[in-house]
CSV table of C-alpha atoms in Angstrom, one decimal:
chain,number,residue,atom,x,y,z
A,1,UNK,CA,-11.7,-9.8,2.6
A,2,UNK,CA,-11.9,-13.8,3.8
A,3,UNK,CA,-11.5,-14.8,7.0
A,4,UNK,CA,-10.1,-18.6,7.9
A,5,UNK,CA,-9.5,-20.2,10.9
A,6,UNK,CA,-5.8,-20.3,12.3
A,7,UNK,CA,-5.0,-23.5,11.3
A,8,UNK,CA,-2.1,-24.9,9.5
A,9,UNK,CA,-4.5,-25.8,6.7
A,10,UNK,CA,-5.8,-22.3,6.2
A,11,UNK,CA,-2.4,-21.2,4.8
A,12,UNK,CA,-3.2,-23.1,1.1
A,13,UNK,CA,-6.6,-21.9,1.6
A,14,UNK,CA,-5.4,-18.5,1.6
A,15,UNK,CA,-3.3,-19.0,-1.3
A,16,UNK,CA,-5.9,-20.5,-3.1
A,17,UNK,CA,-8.1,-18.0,-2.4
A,18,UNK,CA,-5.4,-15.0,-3.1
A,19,UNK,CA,-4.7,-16.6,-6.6
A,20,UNK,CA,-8.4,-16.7,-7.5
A,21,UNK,CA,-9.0,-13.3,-6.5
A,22,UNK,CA,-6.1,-11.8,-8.2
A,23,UNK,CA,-6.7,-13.9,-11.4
A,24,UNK,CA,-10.7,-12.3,-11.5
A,25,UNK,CA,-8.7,-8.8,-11.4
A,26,UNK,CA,-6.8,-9.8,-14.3
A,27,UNK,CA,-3.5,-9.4,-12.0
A,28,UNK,CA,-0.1,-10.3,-13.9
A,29,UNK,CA,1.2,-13.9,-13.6
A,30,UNK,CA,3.9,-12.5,-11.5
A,31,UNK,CA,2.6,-10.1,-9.2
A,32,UNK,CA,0.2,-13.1,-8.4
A,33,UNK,CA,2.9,-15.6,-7.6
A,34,UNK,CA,4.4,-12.8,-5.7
A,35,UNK,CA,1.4,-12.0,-3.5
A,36,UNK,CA,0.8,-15.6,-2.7
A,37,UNK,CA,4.1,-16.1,-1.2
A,38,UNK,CA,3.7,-13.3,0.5
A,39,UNK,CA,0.2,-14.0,1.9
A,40,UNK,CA,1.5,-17.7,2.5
A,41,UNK,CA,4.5,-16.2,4.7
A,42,UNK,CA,2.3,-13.8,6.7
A,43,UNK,CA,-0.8,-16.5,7.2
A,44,UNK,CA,2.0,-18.8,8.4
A,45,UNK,CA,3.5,-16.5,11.2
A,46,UNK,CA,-0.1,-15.4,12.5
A,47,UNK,CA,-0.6,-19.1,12.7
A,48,UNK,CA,2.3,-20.5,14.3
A,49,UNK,CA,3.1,-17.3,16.8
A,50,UNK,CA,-0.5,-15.6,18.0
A,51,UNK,CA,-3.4,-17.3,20.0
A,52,UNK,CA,-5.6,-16.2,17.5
A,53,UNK,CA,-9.1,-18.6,16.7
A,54,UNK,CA,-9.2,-17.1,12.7
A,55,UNK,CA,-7.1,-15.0,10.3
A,56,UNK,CA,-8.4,-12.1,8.2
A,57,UNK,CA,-7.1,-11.5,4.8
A,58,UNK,CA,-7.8,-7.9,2.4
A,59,UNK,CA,-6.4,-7.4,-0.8
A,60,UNK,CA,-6.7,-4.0,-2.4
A,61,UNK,CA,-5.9,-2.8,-5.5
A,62,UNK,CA,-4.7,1.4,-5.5
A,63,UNK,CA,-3.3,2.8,-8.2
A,64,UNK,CA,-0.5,0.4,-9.1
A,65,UNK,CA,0.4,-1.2,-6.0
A,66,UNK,CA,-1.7,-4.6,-4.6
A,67,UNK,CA,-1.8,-4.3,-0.8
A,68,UNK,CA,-2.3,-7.4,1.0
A,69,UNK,CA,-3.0,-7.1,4.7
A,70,UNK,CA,-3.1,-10.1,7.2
A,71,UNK,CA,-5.1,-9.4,10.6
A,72,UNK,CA,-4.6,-12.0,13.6
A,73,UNK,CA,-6.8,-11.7,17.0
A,74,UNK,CA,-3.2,-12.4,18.9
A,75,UNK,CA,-2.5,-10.5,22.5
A,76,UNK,CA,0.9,-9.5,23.5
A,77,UNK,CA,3.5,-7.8,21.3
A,78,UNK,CA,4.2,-8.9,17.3
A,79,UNK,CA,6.2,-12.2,17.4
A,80,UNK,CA,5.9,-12.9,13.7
A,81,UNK,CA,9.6,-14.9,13.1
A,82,UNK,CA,11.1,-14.3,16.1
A,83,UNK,CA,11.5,-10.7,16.0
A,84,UNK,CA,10.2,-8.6,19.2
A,85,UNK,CA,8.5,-6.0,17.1
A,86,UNK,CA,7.9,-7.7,14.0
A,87,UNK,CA,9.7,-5.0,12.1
A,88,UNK,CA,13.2,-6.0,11.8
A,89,UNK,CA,13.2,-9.8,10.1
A,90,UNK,CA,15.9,-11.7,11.7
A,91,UNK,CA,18.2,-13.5,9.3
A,92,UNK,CA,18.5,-16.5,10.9
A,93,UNK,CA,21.1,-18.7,11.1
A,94,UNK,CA,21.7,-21.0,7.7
A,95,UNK,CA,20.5,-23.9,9.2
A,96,UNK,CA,17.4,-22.2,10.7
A,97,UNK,CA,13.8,-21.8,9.4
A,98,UNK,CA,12.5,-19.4,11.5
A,99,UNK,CA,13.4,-15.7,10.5
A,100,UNK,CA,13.5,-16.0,6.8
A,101,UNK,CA,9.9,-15.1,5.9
A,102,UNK,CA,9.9,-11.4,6.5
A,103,UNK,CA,13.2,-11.1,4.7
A,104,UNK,CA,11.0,-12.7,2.0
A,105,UNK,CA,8.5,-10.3,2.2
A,106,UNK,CA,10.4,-7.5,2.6
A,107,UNK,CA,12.6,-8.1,-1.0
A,108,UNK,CA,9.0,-8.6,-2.5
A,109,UNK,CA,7.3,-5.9,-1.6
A,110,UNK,CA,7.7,-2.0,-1.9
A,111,UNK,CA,6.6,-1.8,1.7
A,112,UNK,CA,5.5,-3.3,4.3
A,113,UNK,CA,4.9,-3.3,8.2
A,114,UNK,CA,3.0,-4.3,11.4
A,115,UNK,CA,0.0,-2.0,13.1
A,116,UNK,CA,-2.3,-2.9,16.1
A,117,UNK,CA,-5.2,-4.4,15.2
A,118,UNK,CA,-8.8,-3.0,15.6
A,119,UNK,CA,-9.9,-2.6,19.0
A,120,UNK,CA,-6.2,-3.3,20.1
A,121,UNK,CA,-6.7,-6.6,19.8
A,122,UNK,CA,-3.7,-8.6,17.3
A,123,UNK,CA,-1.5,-7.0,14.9
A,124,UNK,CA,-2.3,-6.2,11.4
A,125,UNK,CA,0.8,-6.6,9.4
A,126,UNK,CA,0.5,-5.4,5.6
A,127,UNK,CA,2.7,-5.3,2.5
A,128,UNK,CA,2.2,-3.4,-0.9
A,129,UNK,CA,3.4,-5.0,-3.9
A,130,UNK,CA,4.1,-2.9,-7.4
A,131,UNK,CA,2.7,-4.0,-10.7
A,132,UNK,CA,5.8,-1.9,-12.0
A,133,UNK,CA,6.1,-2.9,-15.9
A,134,UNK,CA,3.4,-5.6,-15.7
A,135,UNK,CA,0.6,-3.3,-14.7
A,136,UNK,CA,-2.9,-5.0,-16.1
């Protein structure tokens, strides 16, 4: 686990970080580029929409699946890309930016979702990501 503060700049930290991590676990080439645009897209939206002072990051490896899990401090209901609960992604419109994360996340990964956080206190939202035929 690493904990950054929620800052703009803390969203290549986190990828840095993600990609160093994985690369110690001997994690396929893919399934790394994979989780760091997923950790990128979650790291973003705890940024831009909570009031949270730092972000926590977990990675986990069970069985074949990586699950990546990105904690805010946030109050109030998920906003992550607009959506109320932050468990439907909204499409967006073509010209719009806002939306299209969590449809990223949710072709990359086998599942994913949004909990409370501890203390009920932010939102947790976590994704697992197969190794499928690249399995170290």
């Amino acid at each position: 686990m690493f904990r950054l503060p929620a800052i703009g700049a803390s969203v290549a930290e986190a990828r840095r970080r993600v990609l160093a991590r994985l690369t110690e676990w001997d994690i396929g080439a893919v399934v790394r580029d994979d989780a760091q645009l997923v950790v990128s897209e979650l790291f973003t939206n705890a940024v831009r929409h909570t009031d949270s002072e730092r972000v926590d990051c977990e990675l986990r490896v069970t069985g074949v699946r990586l699950r990546l899990a990105v904690t805010d401090q946030g109050s109030g209901p998920a906003r992550y890309a607009g959506g109320a609960s932050g468990l439907c992604p909204e499409t967006g419109g073509a010209e719009g930016e806002n939306g299209r994360g969590l449809l990223l996340v949710s072709a990359l990964a086998e599942a994913w979702g949004v909990r409370p956080g501890a203390g009920g206190r932010g939102h947790t939202v976590w994704a697992e990501l197969g190794f499928g035929a690249s399995a170290p």
